[in-house]
PDB file of C-alpha atoms and ligand atoms in Angstrom:
ATOM      1  CA  MET A   1       9.922  -2.244  18.671  1.00  0.00           C
ATOM      2  CA  ARG A   2       7.167  -0.763  16.537  1.00  0.00           C
ATOM      3  CA  THR A   3       4.917   1.673  18.407  1.00  0.00           C
ATOM      4  CA  PRO A   4       1.295   0.722  17.655  1.00  0.00           C
ATOM      5  CA  ILE A   5      -0.538   3.406  15.674  1.00  0.00           C
ATOM      6  CA  LEU A   6      -4.319   3.745  15.894  1.00  0.00           C
ATOM      7  CA  ALA A   7      -5.798   6.218  13.441  1.00  0.00           C
ATOM      8  CA  GLY A   8      -9.366   7.384  12.961  1.00  0.00           C
ATOM      9  CA  ASN A   9     -10.458   8.088   9.408  1.00  0.00           C
ATOM     10  CA  TRP A  10     -13.553  10.219   9.864  1.00  0.00           C
ATOM     11  CA  LYS A  11     -14.330  10.344   6.129  1.00  0.00           C
ATOM     12  CA  MET A  12     -17.051  12.894   5.265  1.00  0.00           C
ATOM     13  CA  TYR A  13     -18.508  13.021   8.766  1.00  0.00           C
ATOM     14  CA  LYS A  14     -18.526  15.723  11.453  1.00  0.00           C
ATOM     15  CA  THR A  15     -19.143  19.434  11.277  1.00  0.00           C
ATOM     16  CA  VAL A  16     -16.694  21.609  13.195  1.00  0.00           C
ATOM     17  CA  GLY A  17     -18.872  21.554  16.303  1.00  0.00           C
ATOM     18  CA  GLU A  18     -19.251  17.782  16.161  1.00  0.00           C
ATOM     19  CA  ALA A  19     -15.521  17.326  15.552  1.00  0.00           C
ATOM     20  CA  VAL A  20     -14.629  19.438  18.577  1.00  0.00           C
ATOM     21  CA  GLU A  21     -17.055  17.465  20.726  1.00  0.00           C
ATOM     22  CA  LEU A  22     -15.570  14.144  19.616  1.00  0.00           C
ATOM     23  CA  VAL A  23     -12.005  15.294  20.238  1.00  0.00           C
ATOM     24  CA  GLU A  24     -12.926  16.609  23.668  1.00  0.00           C
ATOM     25  CA  GLY A  25     -14.309  13.172  24.483  1.00  0.00           C
ATOM     26  CA  LEU A  26     -11.120  11.489  23.241  1.00  0.00           C
ATOM     27  CA  LEU A  27      -8.893  13.849  25.209  1.00  0.00           C
ATOM     28  CA  ALA A  28     -10.905  13.226  28.356  1.00  0.00           C
ATOM     29  CA  GLY A  29     -10.420   9.480  27.870  1.00  0.00           C
ATOM     30  CA  LEU A  30      -6.682   9.919  27.311  1.00  0.00           C
ATOM     31  CA  GLU A  31      -5.982  12.313  30.142  1.00  0.00           C
ATOM     32  CA  HIS A  32      -3.278   9.974  31.437  1.00  0.00           C
ATOM     33  CA  GLY A  33      -1.680   9.669  27.998  1.00  0.00           C
ATOM     34  CA  ALA A  34      -1.844   6.909  25.425  1.00  0.00           C
ATOM     35  CA  ALA A  35       0.532   4.413  27.081  1.00  0.00           C
ATOM     36  CA  GLY A  36       3.039   3.748  24.326  1.00  0.00           C
ATOM     37  CA  ARG A  37       0.497   4.028  21.533  1.00  0.00           C
ATOM     38  CA  GLU A  38       0.331   6.639  18.830  1.00  0.00           C
ATOM     39  CA  VAL A  39      -3.140   8.049  18.239  1.00  0.00           C
ATOM     40  CA  VAL A  40      -4.129   9.993  15.123  1.00  0.00           C
ATOM     41  CA  VAL A  41      -7.413  11.563  14.025  1.00  0.00           C
ATOM     42  CA  CYS A  42      -8.078  12.422  10.389  1.00  0.00           C
ATOM     43  CA  PRO A  43     -11.128  14.712  10.227  1.00  0.00           C
ATOM     44  CA  PRO A  44     -12.458  16.434   7.114  1.00  0.00           C
ATOM     45  CA  PHE A  45     -10.428  19.440   5.897  1.00  0.00           C
ATOM     46  CA  THR A  46     -12.874  21.931   7.410  1.00  0.00           C
ATOM     47  CA  ALA A  47     -12.203  20.687  10.940  1.00  0.00           C
ATOM     48  CA  LEU A  48      -8.395  20.588  10.741  1.00  0.00           C
ATOM     49  CA  TYR A  49      -7.705  24.123  11.851  1.00  0.00           C
ATOM     50  CA  PRO A  50     -10.009  24.227  14.878  1.00  0.00           C
ATOM     51  CA  LEU A  51      -8.810  20.792  15.988  1.00  0.00           C
ATOM     52  CA  SER A  52      -5.126  21.623  15.667  1.00  0.00           C
ATOM     53  CA  ALA A  53      -5.404  24.181  18.481  1.00  0.00           C
ATOM     54  CA  LEU A  54      -7.252  21.685  20.677  1.00  0.00           C
ATOM     55  CA  LEU A  55      -4.732  18.902  20.000  1.00  0.00           C
ATOM     56  CA  ALA A  56      -1.518  20.875  20.565  1.00  0.00           C
ATOM     57  CA  GLU A  57       0.549  19.292  23.385  1.00  0.00           C
ATOM     58  CA  THR A  58      -1.819  16.308  23.640  1.00  0.00           C
ATOM     59  CA  PRO A  59      -1.244  12.593  22.878  1.00  0.00           C
ATOM     60  CA  ILE A  60      -3.372  12.845  19.716  1.00  0.00           C
ATOM     61  CA  ALA A  61      -1.825  13.775  16.361  1.00  0.00           C
ATOM     62  CA  LEU A  62      -3.715  15.355  13.499  1.00  0.00           C
ATOM     63  CA  GLY A  63      -3.917  13.928   9.988  1.00  0.00           C
ATOM     64  CA  ALA A  64      -5.699  14.727   6.727  1.00  0.00           C
ATOM     65  CA  GLN A  65      -7.536  12.297   4.450  1.00  0.00           C
ATOM     66  CA  ASP A  66      -5.980  13.302   1.135  1.00  0.00           C
ATOM     67  CA  MET A  67      -3.928  16.057  -0.510  1.00  0.00           C
ATOM     68  CA  TYR A  68      -2.884  17.275  -3.932  1.00  0.00           C
ATOM     69  CA  PRO A  69       0.788  16.768  -4.851  1.00  0.00           C
ATOM     70  CA  GLU A  70       1.661  20.406  -5.643  1.00  0.00           C
ATOM     71  CA  VAL A  71       2.743  23.223  -3.365  1.00  0.00           C
ATOM     72  CA  GLN A  72       0.297  25.801  -4.715  1.00  0.00           C
ATOM     73  CA  GLY A  73      -1.266  26.895  -7.993  1.00  0.00           C
ATOM     74  CA  ALA A  74      -4.362  26.853 -10.143  1.00  0.00           C
ATOM     75  CA  PHE A  75      -5.826  23.599  -8.805  1.00  0.00           C
ATOM     76  CA  THR A  76      -9.382  24.515  -7.887  1.00  0.00           C
ATOM     77  CA  GLY A  77     -10.689  22.594  -4.922  1.00  0.00           C
ATOM     78  CA  ALA A  78      -7.338  21.067  -3.975  1.00  0.00           C
ATOM     79  CA  ILE A  79      -5.313  21.272  -0.749  1.00  0.00           C
ATOM     80  CA  SER A  80      -1.524  21.173  -0.733  1.00  0.00           C
ATOM     81  CA  PRO A  81       0.911  19.442   1.638  1.00  0.00           C
ATOM     82  CA  VAL A  82       2.213  22.864   2.684  1.00  0.00           C
ATOM     83  CA  MET A  83      -1.302  23.874   3.717  1.00  0.00           C
ATOM     84  CA  LEU A  84      -1.707  20.678   5.722  1.00  0.00           C
ATOM     85  CA  LYS A  85       1.574  21.299   7.538  1.00  0.00           C
ATOM     86  CA  ASP A  86       0.498  24.878   8.117  1.00  0.00           C
ATOM     87  CA  VAL A  87      -2.630  23.773  10.003  1.00  0.00           C
ATOM     88  CA  GLY A  88      -0.709  21.319  12.146  1.00  0.00           C
ATOM     89  CA  CYS A  89      -1.112  18.002  10.336  1.00  0.00           C
ATOM     90  CA  ARG A  90       1.525  15.363  10.959  1.00  0.00           C
ATOM     91  CA  TYR A  91      -0.091  12.590   8.923  1.00  0.00           C
ATOM     92  CA  VAL A  92      -1.976  12.293   5.651  1.00  0.00           C
ATOM     93  CA  ILE A  93      -3.906   9.301   4.335  1.00  0.00           C
ATOM     94  CA  ILE A  94      -2.953   8.582   0.719  1.00  0.00           C
ATOM     95  CA  GLY A  95      -4.722   6.298  -1.742  1.00  0.00           C
ATOM     96  CA  HIS A  96      -7.683   5.223   0.367  1.00  0.00           C
ATOM     97  CA  SER A  97      -9.813   2.792  -1.648  1.00  0.00           C
ATOM     98  CA  GLU A  98     -12.661   5.318  -1.690  1.00  0.00           C
ATOM     99  CA  ARG A  99     -10.304   7.803  -3.362  1.00  0.00           C
ATOM    100  CA  ARG A 100      -9.213   5.085  -5.784  1.00  0.00           C
ATOM    101  CA  GLN A 101     -12.771   3.990  -6.595  1.00  0.00           C
ATOM    102  CA  LEU A 102     -14.687   7.283  -6.509  1.00  0.00           C
ATOM    103  CA  PHE A 103     -12.061   9.880  -7.406  1.00  0.00           C
ATOM    104  CA  GLY A 104      -9.871   8.156  -9.963  1.00  0.00           C
ATOM    105  CA  GLU A 105      -6.816   7.702  -7.756  1.00  0.00           C
ATOM    106  CA  THR A 106      -4.223   5.351  -9.308  1.00  0.00           C
ATOM    107  CA  ASP A 107      -0.947   3.805  -8.156  1.00  0.00           C
ATOM    108  CA  GLU A 108       0.793   6.590 -10.100  1.00  0.00           C
ATOM    109  CA  SER A 109      -1.100   9.404  -8.373  1.00  0.00           C
ATOM    110  CA  VAL A 110      -0.539   7.668  -5.041  1.00  0.00           C
ATOM    111  CA  ASN A 111       3.183   7.607  -5.770  1.00  0.00           C
ATOM    112  CA  ARG A 112       3.245  11.326  -6.657  1.00  0.00           C
ATOM    113  CA  LYS A 113       1.311  12.179  -3.511  1.00  0.00           C
ATOM    114  CA  LEU A 114       3.607  10.106  -1.305  1.00  0.00           C
ATOM    115  CA  LYS A 115       6.642  11.928  -2.689  1.00  0.00           C
ATOM    116  CA  ALA A 116       5.027  15.348  -2.220  1.00  0.00           C
ATOM    117  CA  ALA A 117       3.857  14.554   1.301  1.00  0.00           C
ATOM    118  CA  LEU A 118       7.308  13.322   2.330  1.00  0.00           C
ATOM    119  CA  ALA A 119       9.030  16.291   0.699  1.00  0.00           C
ATOM    120  CA  HIS A 120       7.013  18.579   2.961  1.00  0.00           C
ATOM    121  CA  GLY A 121       7.464  16.665   6.182  1.00  0.00           C
ATOM    122  CA  LEU A 122       4.112  14.881   6.335  1.00  0.00           C
ATOM    123  CA  LYS A 123       3.937  11.215   7.273  1.00  0.00           C
ATOM    124  CA  PRO A 124       1.825   9.343   4.735  1.00  0.00           C
ATOM    125  CA  ILE A 125      -0.491   6.466   5.591  1.00  0.00           C
ATOM    126  CA  MET A 126      -0.562   4.646   2.252  1.00  0.00           C
ATOM    127  CA  CYS A 127      -3.654   2.475   1.775  1.00  0.00           C
ATOM    128  CA  VAL A 128      -3.722  -0.730  -0.235  1.00  0.00           C
ATOM    129  CA  GLY A 129      -6.304  -3.476  -0.523  1.00  0.00           C
ATOM    130  CA  GLU A 130      -8.032  -5.895  -2.858  1.00  0.00           C
ATOM    131  CA  SER A 131     -11.665  -6.088  -3.962  1.00  0.00           C
ATOM    132  CA  LYS A 132     -13.984  -9.029  -3.285  1.00  0.00           C
ATOM    133  CA  PRO A 133     -13.708 -10.460  -6.824  1.00  0.00           C
ATOM    134  CA  GLN A 134      -9.920 -10.195  -6.613  1.00  0.00           C
ATOM    135  CA  ARG A 135      -9.903 -12.098  -3.306  1.00  0.00           C
ATOM    136  CA  ASP A 136     -12.370 -14.697  -4.577  1.00  0.00           C
ATOM    137  CA  SER A 137     -10.222 -15.355  -7.632  1.00  0.00           C
ATOM    138  CA  GLY A 138      -7.080 -15.840  -5.543  1.00  0.00           C
ATOM    139  CA  GLN A 139      -5.546 -12.554  -6.654  1.00  0.00           C
ATOM    140  CA  ALA A 140      -5.530 -10.728  -3.332  1.00  0.00           C
ATOM    141  CA  GLU A 141      -1.835 -11.050  -2.606  1.00  0.00           C
ATOM    142  CA  PRO A 142      -0.492 -10.161  -6.067  1.00  0.00           C
ATOM    143  CA  VAL A 143      -2.893  -7.186  -6.241  1.00  0.00           C
ATOM    144  CA  VAL A 144      -1.842  -5.812  -2.860  1.00  0.00           C
ATOM    145  CA  VAL A 145       1.860  -6.470  -3.379  1.00  0.00           C
ATOM    146  CA  GLY A 146       1.556  -4.784  -6.787  1.00  0.00           C
ATOM    147  CA  GLN A 147      -0.024  -1.710  -5.189  1.00  0.00           C
ATOM    148  CA  VAL A 148       2.776  -1.600  -2.612  1.00  0.00           C
ATOM    149  CA  ARG A 149       5.516  -1.856  -5.243  1.00  0.00           C
ATOM    150  CA  ALA A 150       3.956   0.725  -7.580  1.00  0.00           C
ATOM    151  CA  GLY A 151       3.056   3.148  -4.811  1.00  0.00           C
ATOM    152  CA  LEU A 152       6.567   3.097  -3.372  1.00  0.00           C
ATOM    153  CA  GLU A 153       8.378   3.423  -6.703  1.00  0.00           C
ATOM    154  CA  GLY A 154      11.444   5.633  -6.276  1.00  0.00           C
ATOM    155  CA  LEU A 155      11.088   6.171  -2.516  1.00  0.00           C
ATOM    156  CA  THR A 156      14.319   5.914  -0.540  1.00  0.00           C
ATOM    157  CA  ALA A 157      14.980   3.772   2.532  1.00  0.00           C
ATOM    158  CA  GLU A 158      15.225   6.968   4.564  1.00  0.00           C
ATOM    159  CA  GLN A 159      11.800   8.147   3.373  1.00  0.00           C
ATOM    160  CA  MET A 160      10.338   4.788   4.342  1.00  0.00           C
ATOM    161  CA  GLN A 161      10.994   5.610   7.980  1.00  0.00           C
ATOM    162  CA  SER A 162       8.186   8.182   7.884  1.00  0.00           C
ATOM    163  CA  LEU A 163       5.706   5.924   6.145  1.00  0.00           C
ATOM    164  CA  VAL A 164       2.842   3.804   7.452  1.00  0.00           C
ATOM    165  CA  ILE A 165       1.048   1.280   5.225  1.00  0.00           C
ATOM    166  CA  ALA A 166      -2.595   0.399   5.854  1.00  0.00           C
ATOM    167  CA  TYR A 167      -3.918  -2.878   4.459  1.00  0.00           C
ATOM    168  CA  GLU A 168      -7.641  -2.385   3.943  1.00  0.00           C
ATOM    169  CA  PRO A 169      -9.467  -5.091   1.989  1.00  0.00           C
ATOM    170  CA  ILE A 170     -12.205  -3.201   0.145  1.00  0.00           C
ATOM    171  CA  TRP A 171     -14.842  -5.825   0.963  1.00  0.00           C
ATOM    172  CA  ALA A 172     -14.217  -5.273   4.682  1.00  0.00           C
ATOM    173  CA  ILE A 173     -14.632  -1.490   4.667  1.00  0.00           C
ATOM    174  CA  GLY A 174     -17.865  -0.321   6.251  1.00  0.00           C
ATOM    175  CA  THR A 175     -19.427  -3.755   5.847  1.00  0.00           C
ATOM    176  CA  GLY A 176     -18.982  -5.275   9.300  1.00  0.00           C
ATOM    177  CA  ASP A 177     -17.156  -8.067   7.467  1.00  0.00           C
ATOM    178  CA  THR A 178     -13.616  -8.005   8.940  1.00  0.00           C
ATOM    179  CA  ALA A 179     -10.785 -10.095   7.565  1.00  0.00           C
ATOM    180  CA  THR A 180     -10.006 -12.889   9.986  1.00  0.00           C
ATOM    181  CA  PRO A 181      -6.933 -12.124  12.084  1.00  0.00           C
ATOM    182  CA  ALA A 182      -5.159 -14.980  10.276  1.00  0.00           C
ATOM    183  CA  ASP A 183      -5.992 -13.624   6.798  1.00  0.00           C
ATOM    184  CA  ALA A 184      -4.996 -10.098   7.816  1.00  0.00           C
ATOM    185  CA  GLN A 185      -1.745 -11.410   9.310  1.00  0.00           C
ATOM    186  CA  ALA A 186      -0.979 -13.383   6.141  1.00  0.00           C
ATOM    187  CA  MET A 187      -1.337 -10.268   3.995  1.00  0.00           C
ATOM    188  CA  HIS A 188       0.692  -8.159   6.402  1.00  0.00           C
ATOM    189  CA  ALA A 189       3.447 -10.776   6.290  1.00  0.00           C
ATOM    190  CA  ALA A 190       3.370 -10.664   2.481  1.00  0.00           C
ATOM    191  CA  ILE A 191       3.631  -6.857   2.547  1.00  0.00           C
ATOM    192  CA  ARG A 192       6.533  -7.013   4.984  1.00  0.00           C
ATOM    193  CA  ALA A 193       8.297  -9.615   2.854  1.00  0.00           C
ATOM    194  CA  THR A 194       7.952  -7.257  -0.115  1.00  0.00           C
ATOM    195  CA  LEU A 195       9.456  -4.448   1.960  1.00  0.00           C
ATOM    196  CA  VAL A 196      12.377  -6.699   2.924  1.00  0.00           C
ATOM    197  CA  GLU A 197      12.990  -7.351  -0.739  1.00  0.00           C
ATOM    198  CA  LEU A 198      12.777  -3.645  -1.646  1.00  0.00           C
ATOM    199  CA  TYR A 199      14.535  -2.040   1.323  1.00  0.00           C
ATOM    200  CA  GLY A 200      16.166  -4.720   3.461  1.00  0.00           C
ATOM    201  CA  SER A 201      15.075  -6.175   6.747  1.00  0.00           C
ATOM    202  CA  GLU A 202      15.960  -3.246   8.998  1.00  0.00           C
ATOM    203  CA  VAL A 203      13.632  -0.844   7.178  1.00  0.00           C
ATOM    204  CA  ALA A 204      10.946  -3.512   6.764  1.00  0.00           C
ATOM    205  CA  GLU A 205      11.002  -4.478  10.441  1.00  0.00           C
ATOM    206  CA  GLY A 206      10.709  -0.853  11.502  1.00  0.00           C
ATOM    207  CA  LEU A 207       7.753   0.045   9.292  1.00  0.00           C
ATOM    208  CA  ARG A 208       4.275  -0.034  10.807  1.00  0.00           C
ATOM    209  CA  LEU A 209       1.484  -1.880   9.038  1.00  0.00           C
ATOM    210  CA  GLN A 210      -2.098  -1.038   9.975  1.00  0.00           C
ATOM    211  CA  TYR A 211      -5.122  -3.172   9.310  1.00  0.00           C
ATOM    212  CA  GLY A 212      -8.360  -1.429   8.314  1.00  0.00           C
ATOM    213  CA  GLY A 213     -11.867  -2.616   7.461  1.00  0.00           C
ATOM    214  CA  SER A 214     -14.600  -2.934  10.092  1.00  0.00           C
ATOM    215  CA  VAL A 215     -12.200  -2.656  13.033  1.00  0.00           C
ATOM    216  CA  LYS A 216     -14.341  -2.521  16.174  1.00  0.00           C
ATOM    217  CA  PRO A 217     -13.910  -2.694  19.955  1.00  0.00           C
ATOM    218  CA  ASP A 218     -14.751  -6.394  19.832  1.00  0.00           C
ATOM    219  CA  ASN A 219     -12.177  -7.438  17.231  1.00  0.00           C
ATOM    220  CA  ILE A 220      -9.245  -5.075  17.878  1.00  0.00           C
ATOM    221  CA  ASP A 221      -7.589  -7.258  20.531  1.00  0.00           C
ATOM    222  CA  GLU A 222      -7.245 -10.338  18.339  1.00  0.00           C
ATOM    223  CA  LEU A 223      -6.118  -8.264  15.357  1.00  0.00           C
ATOM    224  CA  MET A 224      -3.437  -6.515  17.405  1.00  0.00           C
ATOM    225  CA  ALA A 225      -2.249  -9.859  18.757  1.00  0.00           C
ATOM    226  CA  GLN A 226      -0.944 -10.749  15.275  1.00  0.00           C
ATOM    227  CA  PRO A 227       2.812 -10.277  14.917  1.00  0.00           C
ATOM    228  CA  ASP A 228       2.700  -8.115  11.772  1.00  0.00           C
ATOM    229  CA  ILE A 229      -0.335  -5.969  12.662  1.00  0.00           C
ATOM    230  CA  ASP A 230       1.002  -2.777  14.201  1.00  0.00           C
ATOM    231  CA  GLY A 231      -2.119  -0.678  14.330  1.00  0.00           C
ATOM    232  CA  ALA A 232      -5.499   0.042  12.808  1.00  0.00           C
ATOM    233  CA  LEU A 233      -7.085   2.529  10.462  1.00  0.00           C
ATOM    234  CA  VAL A 234     -10.615   2.875  11.760  1.00  0.00           C
ATOM    235  CA  GLY A 235     -13.635   4.368  10.002  1.00  0.00           C
ATOM    236  CA  GLY A 236     -17.092   3.931  11.532  1.00  0.00           C
ATOM    237  CA  ALA A 237     -15.895   2.964  15.002  1.00  0.00           C
ATOM    238  CA  ALA A 238     -13.722   6.105  15.180  1.00  0.00           C
ATOM    239  CA  LEU A 239     -16.768   8.390  15.056  1.00  0.00           C
ATOM    240  CA  LYS A 240     -17.700   7.833  18.696  1.00  0.00           C
ATOM    241  CA  ALA A 241     -15.332   8.565  21.567  1.00  0.00           C
ATOM    242  CA  ASP A 242     -16.078   5.457  23.605  1.00  0.00           C
ATOM    243  CA  SER A 243     -15.563   2.984  20.765  1.00  0.00           C
ATOM    244  CA  PHE A 244     -12.391   4.644  19.452  1.00  0.00           C
ATOM    245  CA  LEU A 245     -10.984   4.875  22.983  1.00  0.00           C
ATOM    246  CA  ARG A 246     -11.595   1.161  23.471  1.00  0.00           C
ATOM    247  CA  ILE A 247      -9.732   0.486  20.224  1.00  0.00           C
ATOM    248  CA  VAL A 248      -6.833   2.724  21.305  1.00  0.00           C
ATOM    249  CA  LYS A 249      -6.710   0.820  24.597  1.00  0.00           C
ATOM    250  CA  PHE A 250      -6.552  -2.615  22.941  1.00  0.00           C
ATOM    251  CA  GLN A 251      -5.112  -5.360  25.112  1.00  0.00           C
TER     252      GLN A 251
HETATM  253  P1  LIG B 301     -14.475   1.097   8.475  1.00  0.00           P
HETATM  254  O1  LIG B 301     -13.563   1.999   7.499  1.00  0.00           O
HETATM  255  O2  LIG B 301     -13.706   0.960   9.781  1.00  0.00           O
HETATM  256  O3  LIG B 301     -15.746   1.875   8.652  1.00  0.00           O
HETATM  257  O4  LIG B 301     -14.668  -0.216   7.816  1.00  0.00           O
HETATM  258  C1  LIG B 301     -12.161   1.860   7.478  1.00  0.00           C
HETATM  259  C2  LIG B 301     -11.578   2.785   6.450  1.00  0.00           C
HETATM  260  O5  LIG B 301     -12.177   2.986   5.390  1.00  0.00           O
HETATM  261  O6  LIG B 301     -10.471   3.337   6.654  1.00  0.00           O
END
């Protein structure tokens, strides 16, 4: 059984005060626990430390949105996996399409970051997803499967147990244009088939695949009803307590 994992990617939103307010709202809504679901929030770096104290011993885990794949050194502006562990992060998003498009992230840098995150006990959420032109030209599946293969290069079956993969079609992110549950399911099945090929069925069946891209309270239930969708990576709808709580409490 795969425990559903609902993660909020807050992107570059929320000051410390706003982040604390949002988390207080989420904790109030989850006072009876998260009923067999794993809940993660990924605020900006500046809010990690204050939130880690608030989230200790609660059903919500803390995650970061990116990291640099070195322990320490002369890397101005970068944050290391050791630093993320130090402030209480359990998860880290790696290779989000905004990082790939705006910050030059590649499959190779994603692979280095995955290895560094895992080496320091962080659980990576690796993001993959095709662009609109790639989907329109029938290339969505080979593009996504290629990203999965390249990103996972050299990772062991044991390391895969700490990994989550998020399928986020770029054209669905922040657009209100969600993939249909059937299209999302088809891609998730293709990703899982690739994992079977790479690591065998036991590892592949245990690994959680999130869908991301305009996940909202009104589409989460049908997405989560798909057999290979094990969670969601949520942007805009994770910025308000009531909408993220509704997503966490999908039926
Ligand atoms: P969205 O973002 O839910 O606002 O579409 C998802 C993401 O980028 O992770």
